[in-house]
Short mmCIF file of C-alpha atoms in Angstrom, two decimals:
data_model
loop_
_atom_site.label_atom_id
_atom_site.label_comp_id
_atom_site.label_asym_id
_atom_site.label_seq_id
_atom_site.Cartn_x
_atom_site.Cartn_y
_atom_site.Cartn_z
CA MET A 834 11.85 17.35 30.67
CA SER A 835 11.92 18.06 26.93
CA ALA A 836 8.95 19.50 25.10
CA ALA A 837 6.72 17.71 22.60
CA ILE A 838 5.33 21.01 21.41
CA GLU A 839 6.52 24.52 22.08
CA ALA A 840 4.69 27.60 20.88
CA ASP A 841 6.02 31.12 21.13
CA ASN A 842 4.27 34.44 20.76
CA LEU A 843 1.41 33.20 18.53
CA HIS A 844 -0.72 35.85 16.88
CA SER A 845 -3.75 34.60 14.96
CA PHE A 846 -6.48 36.36 13.08
CA TYR A 847 -9.84 35.38 11.64
CA GLY A 848 -10.29 37.97 8.94
CA LYS A 849 -9.61 41.21 10.72
CA SER A 850 -10.34 40.11 14.25
CA HIS A 851 -7.24 39.50 16.28
CA ILE A 852 -7.86 36.24 18.17
CA LEU A 853 -4.52 35.29 19.73
CA HIS A 854 -2.30 37.96 21.26
CA GLY A 855 1.08 36.35 21.67
CA VAL A 856 0.19 32.96 23.14
CA GLY A 857 3.11 30.85 24.31
CA LEU A 858 2.92 27.39 25.79
CA ARG A 859 4.81 24.17 26.20
CA VAL A 860 3.53 20.59 26.12
CA ALA A 861 5.93 18.52 28.19
CA GLU A 862 6.75 15.06 26.90
CA GLY A 863 4.95 12.28 28.72
CA GLY A 864 2.56 14.54 30.60
CA ILE A 865 -0.94 15.93 30.37
CA THR A 866 -1.05 19.66 29.82
CA ALA A 867 -4.42 21.35 30.24
CA LEU A 868 -5.40 24.46 28.33
CA LEU A 869 -8.35 26.04 30.08
CA GLY A 870 -10.44 29.11 29.62
CA ARG A 871 -13.92 30.34 28.92
CA ASN A 872 -15.72 30.21 25.60
CA GLY A 873 -14.05 32.39 23.00
CA ALA A 874 -10.78 32.68 24.94
CA GLY A 875 -8.82 31.35 21.96
CA LYS A 876 -8.30 27.72 23.00
CA THR A 877 -9.47 26.16 19.75
CA THR A 878 -7.58 28.74 17.70
CA THR A 879 -4.42 27.89 19.61
CA LEU A 880 -4.88 24.20 18.89
CA ARG A 881 -5.58 24.88 15.21
CA ALA A 882 -2.39 26.94 15.06
CA LEU A 883 -0.40 24.04 16.53
CA ILE A 884 -1.75 21.49 14.01
CA GLY A 885 -1.44 23.93 11.11
CA LEU A 886 -5.12 24.34 10.25
CA THR A 887 -5.10 28.06 11.10
CA PRO A 888 -1.45 29.07 10.71
CA PRO A 889 -0.46 31.92 13.00
CA ARG A 890 0.36 35.22 11.37
CA GLN A 891 3.20 35.72 13.80
CA GLY A 892 5.10 33.53 16.22
CA ARG A 893 6.67 30.11 16.09
CA VAL A 894 5.57 26.51 16.63
CA MET A 895 8.13 23.79 17.35
CA VAL A 896 7.08 20.13 17.29
CA PHE A 897 9.69 17.72 18.67
CA GLY A 898 12.32 20.36 18.02
CA VAL A 899 11.29 21.01 14.41
CA ASP A 900 10.02 24.42 13.33
CA THR A 901 6.60 23.61 11.85
CA THR A 902 5.12 27.11 11.89
CA HIS A 903 4.28 27.29 8.20
CA TRP A 904 3.84 23.62 7.50
CA PRO A 905 0.58 22.23 6.13
CA SER A 906 -1.30 20.22 8.74
CA PHE A 907 -0.65 16.83 7.11
CA ARG A 908 3.10 17.27 7.51
CA ILE A 909 2.73 18.26 11.15
CA ALA A 910 0.44 15.30 11.80
CA ALA A 911 2.97 13.01 10.11
CA LEU A 912 5.50 13.95 12.80
CA GLY A 913 3.22 12.15 15.23
CA VAL A 914 0.65 14.74 16.25
CA GLY A 915 -2.81 13.29 16.76
CA TYR A 916 -5.69 15.74 16.63
CA VAL A 917 -9.20 15.30 17.99
CA PRO A 918 -11.11 18.35 16.80
CA GLU A 919 -13.82 20.23 18.61
CA GLY A 920 -17.16 18.71 17.70
CA ARG A 921 -15.37 15.42 16.78
CA HIS A 922 -15.60 15.88 13.01
CA VAL A 923 -16.31 12.20 12.51
CA PHE A 924 -16.87 11.53 8.79
CA PRO A 925 -20.65 11.08 8.78
CA ASN A 926 -20.87 9.29 5.42
CA LEU A 927 -18.22 6.71 6.31
CA THR A 928 -18.66 3.62 8.45
CA VAL A 929 -16.84 3.40 11.75
CA GLU A 930 -14.27 1.07 10.22
CA GLU A 931 -13.78 3.39 7.23
CA ASN A 932 -13.32 6.33 9.58
CA LEU A 933 -10.52 4.36 11.20
CA LYS A 934 -8.82 3.75 7.85
CA VAL A 935 -8.47 7.42 7.00
CA PRO A 936 -5.43 8.35 9.15
CA LEU A 937 -1.88 7.97 7.92
CA GLU A 938 -0.42 4.60 8.89
CA ARG A 939 2.56 5.58 10.98
CA PRO A 940 4.31 2.59 12.46
CA GLY A 941 3.55 2.00 16.11
CA PRO A 942 1.64 -0.05 18.64
CA TRP A 943 -1.88 1.02 17.62
CA THR A 944 -3.67 -1.29 15.24
CA LEU A 945 -7.31 -1.82 14.40
CA PRO A 946 -7.67 -4.93 16.63
CA ARG A 947 -6.11 -3.12 19.54
CA ILE A 948 -8.39 -0.12 19.02
CA TYR A 949 -11.42 -2.40 19.03
CA GLN A 950 -10.14 -3.93 22.24
CA LEU A 951 -9.87 -0.53 23.91
CA PHE A 952 -13.20 0.67 22.47
CA PRO A 953 -15.51 -2.38 22.35
CA ALA A 954 -18.46 -0.11 21.52
CA LEU A 955 -16.77 0.81 18.24
CA ALA A 956 -16.18 -2.84 17.39
CA ASP A 957 -19.91 -3.48 17.81
CA ARG A 958 -20.75 -0.62 15.51
CA ARG A 959 -18.01 -1.00 12.94
CA ARG A 960 -20.49 -1.18 10.05
CA ASN A 961 -22.57 1.78 11.19
CA ARG A 962 -22.04 5.15 9.64
CA GLY A 963 -20.50 8.00 11.58
CA ARG A 964 -23.74 9.94 11.61
CA GLN A 965 -25.55 7.07 13.33
CA LEU A 966 -23.35 7.16 16.43
CA SER A 967 -24.19 8.81 19.72
CA GLY A 968 -22.12 11.78 20.88
CA GLY A 969 -20.07 9.58 23.18
CA GLU A 970 -19.41 7.01 20.47
CA GLN A 971 -18.40 9.79 18.09
CA GLU A 972 -15.93 11.11 20.65
CA MET A 973 -14.47 7.61 21.08
CA LEU A 974 -14.23 7.28 17.32
CA ALA A 975 -12.46 10.62 16.97
CA ILE A 976 -9.95 9.60 19.66
CA ALA A 977 -9.50 6.13 18.17
CA ARG A 978 -8.94 7.65 14.75
CA ALA A 979 -6.23 9.94 16.10
CA LEU A 980 -4.60 7.00 17.92
CA LEU A 981 -4.32 4.98 14.72
CA LEU A 982 -1.87 7.60 13.49
CA ASN A 983 0.31 6.30 16.33
CA PRO A 984 0.83 9.79 17.72
CA ARG A 985 3.55 10.85 20.12
CA VAL A 986 1.44 13.79 21.22
CA LEU A 987 -2.33 14.08 21.25
CA LEU A 988 -4.27 17.34 20.92
CA LEU A 989 -7.79 17.03 22.33
CA ASP A 990 -10.27 19.85 21.81
CA GLU A 991 -13.09 19.76 24.38
CA PRO A 992 -13.60 16.00 24.41
CA SER A 993 -16.25 16.22 27.16
CA GLN A 994 -18.45 18.69 25.32
CA GLY A 995 -22.08 17.66 25.26
CA LEU A 996 -21.47 14.22 26.76
CA ALA A 997 -23.28 12.53 29.63
CA PRO A 998 -21.31 12.57 32.90
CA LEU A 999 -20.62 8.84 32.81
CA VAL A 1000 -19.23 9.09 29.29
CA VAL A 1001 -17.10 12.06 30.31
CA ARG A 1002 -15.53 9.92 33.03
CA GLU A 1003 -14.77 7.26 30.43
CA VAL A 1004 -13.14 9.80 28.11
CA PHE A 1005 -10.96 11.15 30.89
CA ARG A 1006 -9.99 7.62 31.90
CA ILE A 1007 -8.78 7.06 28.36
CA VAL A 1008 -6.79 10.30 28.40
CA VAL A 1009 -5.00 9.13 31.55
CA GLU A 1010 -4.42 5.77 29.87
CA MET A 1011 -2.76 7.58 26.96
CA ARG A 1012 -0.28 9.19 29.32
CA ARG A 1013 0.56 5.74 30.66
CA GLU A 1014 1.19 4.68 27.05
CA GLY A 1015 3.80 7.41 26.86
CA ILE A 1016 1.73 9.78 24.73
CA SER A 1017 1.96 13.46 25.64
CA VAL A 1018 -1.43 15.16 25.81
CA LEU A 1019 -2.62 18.71 25.34
CA LEU A 1020 -6.15 18.84 26.68
CA VAL A 1021 -8.37 21.79 25.89
CA GLU A 1022 -11.35 21.79 28.22
CA GLN A 1023 -14.09 23.81 29.81
CA ASN A 1024 -14.52 21.16 32.45
CA VAL A 1025 -11.91 22.76 34.69
CA ARG A 1026 -12.31 20.55 37.71
CA MET A 1027 -11.90 17.22 35.97
CA SER A 1028 -9.09 18.48 33.78
CA LEU A 1029 -7.08 19.68 36.74
CA GLU A 1030 -7.60 16.32 38.42
CA ILE A 1031 -5.72 14.49 35.69
CA ALA A 1032 -3.39 17.19 34.29
CA ASP A 1033 0.21 17.78 35.32
CA TYR A 1034 0.44 21.32 34.13
CA ALA A 1035 -2.17 23.93 33.29
CA TYR A 1036 -2.46 27.07 31.24
CA VAL A 1037 -5.38 29.45 31.46
CA LEU A 1038 -6.23 31.46 28.40
CA ASP A 1039 -8.34 34.61 28.41
CA ASP A 1040 -9.04 36.94 25.57
CA GLY A 1041 -6.28 35.44 23.47
CA SER A 1042 -3.53 35.65 26.07
CA VAL A 1043 -2.09 33.25 28.61
CA VAL A 1044 -3.15 34.63 31.98
CA HIS A 1045 -1.86 31.78 34.11
CA ALA A 1046 0.65 28.99 33.81
CA GLY A 1047 1.54 26.58 36.57
CA SER A 1048 1.20 23.19 38.15
CA ALA A 1049 -2.27 21.72 37.81
CA ARG A 1050 -2.35 20.59 41.43
CA GLU A 1051 -1.65 24.07 42.77
CA LEU A 1052 -4.31 25.60 40.57
CA ALA A 1053 -6.82 22.95 41.59
CA ALA A 1054 -6.25 23.85 45.22
CA ASP A 1055 -7.18 27.47 44.60
CA PRO A 1056 -10.82 27.65 43.38
CA ALA A 1057 -11.02 31.39 43.94
CA ARG A 1058 -8.15 31.89 41.58
CA ILE A 1059 -9.71 29.68 38.90
CA ALA A 1060 -12.99 31.54 39.16
CA ALA A 1061 -11.16 34.80 38.66
CA LEU A 1062 -8.96 33.50 35.83
CA ALA A 1063 -11.18 31.35 33.72
CA GLY A 1064 -14.50 32.94 34.52
CA ALA A 1065 -15.63 29.53 35.58
CA THR A 1066 -19.36 29.39 35.99
CA ALA A 1067 -21.20 27.41 38.58
CA GLU A 1068 -22.18 24.54 36.31
CA GLN A 1069 -18.57 23.77 35.49
CA TRP A 1070 -18.06 23.00 39.13
CA THR A 1071 -20.95 20.69 39.53
CA ASP A 1072 -19.87 17.15 40.06
CA PRO A 1073 -19.96 15.32 36.74
CA MET B 661 -43.55 1.17 -32.87
CA THR B 662 -42.36 -1.07 -30.08
CA GLN B 663 -39.16 -1.68 -31.92
CA LEU B 664 -38.69 2.04 -32.54
CA LEU B 665 -39.24 2.76 -28.87
CA LEU B 666 -36.83 0.02 -27.89
CA PHE B 667 -34.32 1.26 -30.42
CA ASN B 668 -34.41 4.78 -29.02
CA ALA B 669 -34.51 3.68 -25.41
CA ILE B 670 -31.38 1.60 -25.93
CA ASN B 671 -29.82 4.44 -27.83
CA GLY B 672 -30.68 6.69 -24.92
CA LEU B 673 -29.10 4.33 -22.42
CA ILE B 674 -25.94 4.19 -24.51
CA ILE B 675 -25.80 7.98 -24.62
CA GLY B 676 -26.60 7.90 -20.92
CA ALA B 677 -23.57 5.70 -20.35
CA PHE B 678 -21.44 8.47 -21.91
CA TYR B 679 -23.09 11.07 -19.74
CA VAL B 680 -22.37 8.87 -16.72
CA LEU B 681 -18.69 8.57 -17.58
CA MET B 682 -18.37 12.31 -18.13
CA ALA B 683 -20.42 13.20 -15.11
CA LEU B 684 -18.58 10.85 -12.74
CA GLY B 685 -15.27 12.46 -13.66
CA LEU B 686 -16.71 15.94 -13.23
CA SER B 687 -18.29 14.88 -9.97
CA LEU B 688 -15.08 13.42 -8.52
CA ILE B 689 -13.26 16.68 -9.20
CA LEU B 690 -16.10 18.89 -8.01
CA ASN B 691 -16.57 16.94 -4.79
CA LEU B 692 -12.98 16.91 -3.62
CA SER B 693 -11.61 20.10 -5.14
CA GLY B 694 -14.67 22.31 -5.50
CA VAL B 695 -13.74 23.08 -9.11
CA ILE B 696 -16.32 22.94 -11.88
CA ASN B 697 -14.12 21.58 -14.64
CA PHE B 698 -15.16 23.18 -17.89
CA ALA B 699 -12.08 21.65 -19.51
CA HIS B 700 -13.51 18.16 -19.09
CA GLY B 701 -14.79 18.10 -22.67
CA GLY B 702 -11.34 19.20 -23.83
CA PHE B 703 -9.77 16.24 -22.07
CA LEU B 704 -12.34 13.97 -23.69
CA VAL B 705 -11.21 15.23 -27.10
CA LEU B 706 -7.58 14.78 -26.16
CA GLY B 707 -8.27 11.17 -25.14
CA GLY B 708 -10.01 10.45 -28.44
CA TYR B 709 -7.23 11.90 -30.56
CA LEU B 710 -4.47 10.27 -28.52
CA ALA B 711 -6.17 6.93 -29.16
CA TYR B 712 -6.28 7.76 -32.86
CA ALA B 713 -2.55 8.54 -32.83
CA LEU B 714 -1.67 5.45 -30.81
CA THR B 715 -3.78 2.89 -32.65
CA PRO B 716 -1.25 2.26 -35.46
CA TYR B 717 1.35 1.34 -32.82
CA VAL B 718 -0.56 -0.42 -30.07
CA GLY B 719 -3.82 -1.36 -31.79
CA PHE B 720 -7.35 -0.52 -30.72
CA TRP B 721 -7.17 -2.46 -27.46
CA GLY B 722 -3.86 -0.95 -26.43
CA ALA B 723 -5.10 2.55 -27.23
CA LEU B 724 -8.25 1.94 -25.22
CA LEU B 725 -6.13 1.70 -22.09
CA ILE B 726 -3.07 3.83 -22.89
CA ALA B 727 -4.84 6.90 -24.29
CA PRO B 728 -6.92 7.50 -21.13
CA LEU B 729 -3.83 6.93 -19.01
CA LEU B 730 -1.87 9.52 -21.00
CA THR B 731 -4.81 11.91 -20.78
CA ALA B 732 -4.87 11.38 -17.02
CA GLY B 733 -1.14 12.14 -16.96
CA VAL B 734 -1.76 15.44 -18.73
CA GLY B 735 -4.55 16.13 -16.25
CA PHE B 736 -2.21 15.40 -13.35
CA VAL B 737 0.35 17.91 -14.63
CA VAL B 738 -2.31 20.53 -15.37
CA GLU B 739 -3.67 20.14 -11.84
CA ARG B 740 -0.24 20.55 -10.29
CA LEU B 741 0.71 23.56 -12.39
CA MET B 742 -2.59 25.41 -12.67
CA VAL B 743 -5.82 24.09 -11.23
CA ARG B 744 -4.39 23.72 -7.72
CA ARG B 745 -3.87 27.47 -7.52
CA VAL B 746 -7.60 28.21 -7.58
CA TYR B 747 -8.53 25.86 -4.71
CA GLY B 748 -10.28 27.67 -1.92
CA ARG B 749 -10.83 30.77 -4.02
CA ASP B 750 -14.01 32.20 -5.40
CA PRO B 751 -15.48 29.60 -7.84
CA LEU B 752 -15.19 32.17 -10.62
CA TYR B 753 -11.41 31.64 -10.77
CA GLY B 754 -11.81 27.93 -11.39
CA LEU B 755 -14.49 28.52 -14.00
CA LEU B 756 -12.35 31.00 -15.90
CA LEU B 757 -9.24 28.84 -15.70
CA THR B 758 -10.91 25.65 -16.89
CA PHE B 759 -12.88 27.54 -19.53
CA GLY B 760 -9.58 28.80 -20.93
CA LEU B 761 -8.07 25.32 -20.67
CA ALA B 762 -11.00 23.95 -22.66
CA PHE B 763 -10.18 26.31 -25.51
CA ILE B 764 -6.49 25.47 -25.35
CA LEU B 765 -7.19 21.73 -25.50
CA GLU B 766 -9.69 22.08 -28.31
CA ASP B 767 -7.52 24.39 -30.42
CA GLY B 768 -4.46 22.35 -29.58
CA THR B 769 -6.10 19.25 -31.05
CA ARG B 770 -7.22 21.25 -34.04
CA SER B 771 -3.73 22.53 -34.78
CA ILE B 772 -2.15 19.08 -34.44
CA TRP B 773 -4.75 16.88 -36.13
CA GLY B 774 -6.70 19.43 -38.21
CA ALA B 775 -10.24 20.75 -38.03
CA GLN B 776 -11.66 18.02 -40.27
CA GLY B 777 -13.33 15.09 -38.60
CA LEU B 778 -11.37 11.86 -38.53
CA PRO B 779 -12.82 8.38 -38.84
CA VAL B 780 -11.82 5.80 -36.26
CA SER B 781 -11.60 2.16 -37.22
CA ILE B 782 -12.88 -0.31 -34.70
CA PRO B 783 -12.08 -4.03 -34.63
CA ALA B 784 -14.29 -6.00 -37.01
CA VAL B 785 -15.46 -8.23 -34.19
CA LEU B 786 -17.16 -5.23 -32.60
CA ALA B 787 -18.65 -3.75 -35.76
CA ARG B 788 -21.20 -6.49 -36.51
CA PRO B 789 -24.83 -6.22 -35.44
CA LEU B 790 -25.86 -8.97 -33.08
CA SER B 791 -28.84 -10.11 -35.14
CA SER B 792 -31.03 -8.87 -37.96
CA ASP B 793 -33.97 -8.29 -35.63
CA PHE B 794 -31.92 -6.07 -33.39
CA PHE B 795 -29.78 -4.50 -36.08
CA PHE B 796 -29.23 -1.40 -33.93
CA ILE B 797 -27.46 -3.31 -31.19
CA THR B 798 -24.02 -3.58 -32.67
CA GLY B 799 -21.22 -5.28 -30.89
CA TYR B 800 -19.54 -1.91 -30.46
CA ARG B 801 -22.51 -0.46 -28.64
CA LEU B 802 -22.63 -3.38 -26.26
CA PHE B 803 -18.89 -3.09 -25.85
CA MET B 804 -19.21 0.62 -24.97
CA VAL B 805 -21.86 -0.05 -22.38
CA GLY B 806 -19.81 -2.93 -21.01
CA THR B 807 -16.67 -0.78 -20.79
CA VAL B 808 -18.55 2.03 -19.07
CA ALA B 809 -20.08 -0.47 -16.66
CA ALA B 810 -16.64 -1.94 -15.91
CA ALA B 811 -15.13 1.52 -15.38
CA VAL B 812 -17.97 2.54 -13.08
CA PHE B 813 -17.74 -0.70 -11.15
CA LEU B 814 -13.98 -0.32 -10.76
CA LEU B 815 -14.31 3.29 -9.64
CA PHE B 816 -16.91 2.46 -7.00
CA ALA B 817 -14.85 -0.51 -5.80
CA LEU B 818 -11.73 1.64 -5.48
CA LEU B 819 -13.63 4.31 -3.58
CA ARG B 820 -15.18 1.78 -1.30
CA TYR B 821 -12.42 -0.70 -0.56
CA THR B 822 -9.06 1.07 -0.83
CA ARG B 823 -7.62 3.45 1.71
CA VAL B 824 -7.07 6.09 -0.96
CA GLY B 825 -10.71 5.77 -2.00
CA ILE B 826 -11.91 6.01 1.59
CA ARG B 827 -9.76 9.10 2.08
CA ILE B 828 -11.20 10.69 -1.07
CA ARG B 829 -14.72 10.10 0.24
CA ALA B 830 -13.75 11.49 3.63
CA GLY B 831 -12.12 14.52 2.02
CA THR B 832 -15.26 15.26 0.07
CA LEU B 833 -16.93 16.24 3.32
CA ASP B 834 -14.07 17.45 5.48
CA LEU B 835 -10.69 17.91 3.85
CA ASP B 836 -9.20 19.76 6.83
CA THR B 837 -9.76 16.80 9.12
CA VAL B 838 -8.27 14.39 6.56
CA SER B 839 -5.20 16.62 6.41
CA ALA B 840 -4.97 16.80 10.21
CA LEU B 841 -4.89 12.99 10.19
CA GLY B 842 -1.61 13.10 8.30
CA ILE B 843 -2.86 12.59 4.76
CA ASN B 844 -1.18 14.59 2.02
CA VAL B 845 -4.33 16.20 0.72
CA ARG B 846 -2.51 17.96 -2.10
CA GLY B 847 -1.41 14.64 -3.51
CA LEU B 848 -4.86 13.21 -2.87
CA ARG B 849 -6.45 16.00 -4.91
CA SER B 850 -3.95 15.55 -7.76
CA LEU B 851 -4.62 11.83 -7.87
CA ASN B 852 -8.36 12.35 -7.73
CA PHE B 853 -8.21 14.95 -10.50
CA ALA B 854 -6.21 12.56 -12.66
CA ALA B 855 -8.79 9.82 -12.00
CA GLY B 856 -11.57 12.14 -13.15
CA ILE B 857 -9.60 13.01 -16.27
CA PHE B 858 -8.97 9.32 -16.95
CA LEU B 859 -12.73 8.87 -17.21
CA ALA B 860 -12.93 11.83 -19.60
CA GLY B 861 -10.17 10.31 -21.75
CA LEU B 862 -11.94 6.96 -21.78
CA SER B 863 -15.17 8.67 -22.88
CA GLY B 864 -13.19 10.24 -25.72
CA VAL B 865 -11.82 6.92 -26.94
CA LEU B 866 -15.24 5.26 -26.81
CA ALA B 867 -17.03 8.21 -28.43
CA GLY B 868 -14.48 8.33 -31.23
CA GLY B 869 -15.22 4.73 -32.16
CA GLN B 870 -18.92 5.45 -32.42
CA LEU B 871 -19.09 8.96 -33.88
CA GLY B 872 -15.64 9.62 -35.30
CA LEU B 873 -13.38 12.40 -34.01
CA GLU B 874 -13.93 16.13 -34.12
CA PRO B 875 -12.17 18.81 -32.09
CA THR B 876 -15.53 20.09 -30.82
CA MET B 877 -16.96 16.74 -29.80
CA GLY B 878 -16.46 17.37 -26.08
CA THR B 879 -18.75 20.37 -25.90
CA GLY B 880 -21.90 18.41 -26.66
CA LEU B 881 -21.25 15.97 -23.81
CA LEU B 882 -20.19 18.51 -21.18
CA MET B 883 -23.51 20.17 -20.40
CA PRO B 884 -25.43 16.87 -20.10
CA GLY B 885 -22.65 15.81 -17.71
CA PHE B 886 -23.45 18.76 -15.45
CA VAL B 887 -27.17 18.07 -15.77
CA ALA B 888 -26.56 14.44 -14.73
CA ILE B 889 -24.77 15.65 -11.59
CA ILE B 890 -27.53 18.05 -10.67
CA VAL B 891 -30.33 15.57 -11.35
CA GLY B 892 -28.58 12.91 -9.29
CA GLY B 893 -27.65 15.29 -6.50
CA VAL B 894 -24.38 17.18 -6.10
CA GLY B 895 -21.98 15.26 -3.88
CA SER B 896 -23.42 11.81 -4.53
CA LEU B 897 -21.63 9.56 -7.02
CA PRO B 898 -24.44 6.95 -7.12
CA GLY B 899 -26.74 9.89 -7.78
CA THR B 900 -24.55 10.95 -10.69
CA LEU B 901 -24.73 7.44 -12.10
CA LEU B 902 -28.52 7.43 -11.81
CA GLY B 903 -28.81 10.95 -13.21
CA GLY B 904 -26.73 10.16 -16.29
CA LEU B 905 -28.72 7.05 -17.16
CA LEU B 906 -32.00 8.82 -16.53
CA ILE B 907 -31.36 11.82 -18.76
CA GLY B 908 -29.94 9.57 -21.48
CA LEU B 909 -33.05 7.41 -21.38
CA ALA B 910 -35.34 10.46 -21.31
CA SER B 911 -33.53 11.91 -24.29
CA GLY B 912 -33.75 8.62 -26.20
CA VAL B 913 -37.44 8.04 -25.52
CA THR B 914 -38.33 11.63 -26.35
CA ALA B 915 -36.63 11.20 -29.72
CA VAL B 916 -39.44 8.80 -30.67
CA PHE B 917 -42.26 11.23 -30.01
CA PHE B 918 -40.76 14.72 -30.30
CA PRO B 919 -37.41 14.38 -32.02
CA SER B 920 -36.80 18.11 -31.83
CA ALA B 921 -37.17 18.11 -28.04
CA SER B 922 -34.72 15.26 -27.39
CA GLU B 923 -32.05 17.69 -26.20
CA ALA B 924 -34.33 20.08 -24.36
CA VAL B 925 -35.92 17.27 -22.40
CA ILE B 926 -32.91 16.77 -20.16
CA TYR B 927 -33.17 20.37 -18.96
CA ILE B 928 -36.90 20.00 -18.42
CA LEU B 929 -36.20 16.84 -16.44
CA MET B 930 -33.64 18.75 -14.39
CA ALA B 931 -36.12 21.53 -13.68
CA VAL B 932 -38.75 19.04 -12.56
CA VAL B 933 -36.33 17.16 -10.31
CA LEU B 934 -35.13 20.40 -8.74
CA MET B 935 -38.70 21.47 -8.03
CA VAL B 936 -39.53 18.19 -6.32
CA ARG B 937 -36.14 17.52 -4.73
CA PRO B 938 -34.04 20.69 -4.60
CA HIS B 939 -30.90 18.68 -3.76
CA GLY B 940 -31.31 16.19 -6.59
CA LEU B 941 -32.44 12.58 -6.44
CA LEU B 942 -29.79 11.24 -4.06
CA GLY B 943 -28.25 14.50 -2.85
CA GLU B 944 -28.35 15.43 0.78
CA GLU B 945 -28.81 18.81 2.23
CA GLY B 946 -25.54 20.40 3.23
CA LEU B 947 -23.48 17.51 1.90
CA LEU B 948 -21.31 19.85 -0.12
CA THR B 949 -20.50 23.00 1.76
#
């Protein structure tokens, strides 16, 4: 299977602190790849390196076979990379509908009517401002916004963060739906159990390095290993 | 007395309309690019003089549109070549750069058109007073206010209803996310800068018709422009609109009672507003970070 995104030996810094120590990973086309790890392991930094918001100081990023390492993020996104940032980053001063008009209009199957069909809650609140939405609605809006770019690969940064269990289920259902639509997904999560349930492949990041890479199913079957690798705490294993 | 008050209040609102036009351009640029454009007054002067140079060929009405467009074109090039390099740096870089640009624009005009003031002829239809009772409301003054109102209306409509406008508003708060959604934010900033400069150029054309042209005419309008932004609340364009009208009106009304304080009053007003509402009338905490 060919790769949607391939990263090699990424080294990233925030000021003087060395965050990523040679991270390498591969997002297979048509699959869900999970990137797991505890807080501060470097997951978000890795994602920001892939989309070009925090360019790596060393290493290489390939998106659909194109070297995008030093590209600005808008050029990378224009290749068909949808990005749902940590904390959603919905535009608070814009209405829901305006939020959905921000992304580049790449040709593809996703249109505003279809988005409203998939997310009826957003259709109901299309005239409300971003800041008036609940956390779950904001997450839906951030995903919908990324979909309107008609991405070929979707980068999701902790979509379940701070959401009620029922809403988390809904978000994960949508992620699975995306795979059925043929969109490759890179899912950054702290919710290890649910991520491994839907992912095909999994990486575990710790202290800025990849400490495990392998099939999601095998990892899911080995809780002791996850606990050791990701420093998973008890609450991440509670049933959502 | 009533007529004097009315006269000065209307005068103040007309001046306020200028402040609004200046301040909206400054505000657009500040909000999306984080640059405090000290060269804005220089672009105003350039717009006024370009209109003067164009009028013999395209007439007053042609110059009214073409001069601001040319000024915006110059702004676009200046942004691409220079201003863009200071984005994301310490604000001091932007201040120094635009301060220098202001001098270049002002001295450039002086060396081309001379240091002497130049009169600007306006169409006769605009020069007449409306009636003898309201001799101070000339057609030109109404025309200026109408043009400013149209420009403001158009700007707000563009920002509200077009995708580019929506993206500019989104970028004001979170440019990184706009970029990650595939939007060429460099181009967006250039376009936005040019739009701000268009407004400066338009102010120059309008001001020239009322006051005549002088290479230093931009300086007097620049500081009130900043005050309008601060009074209205940094980051809020409706606030800027309100702030400009308010300080113009305050300045006009004060001219009736304490003529010598008519300039100082806008700073007093700013101080009072900042004491009561530290983020300005319509500003929101943390809107511009």
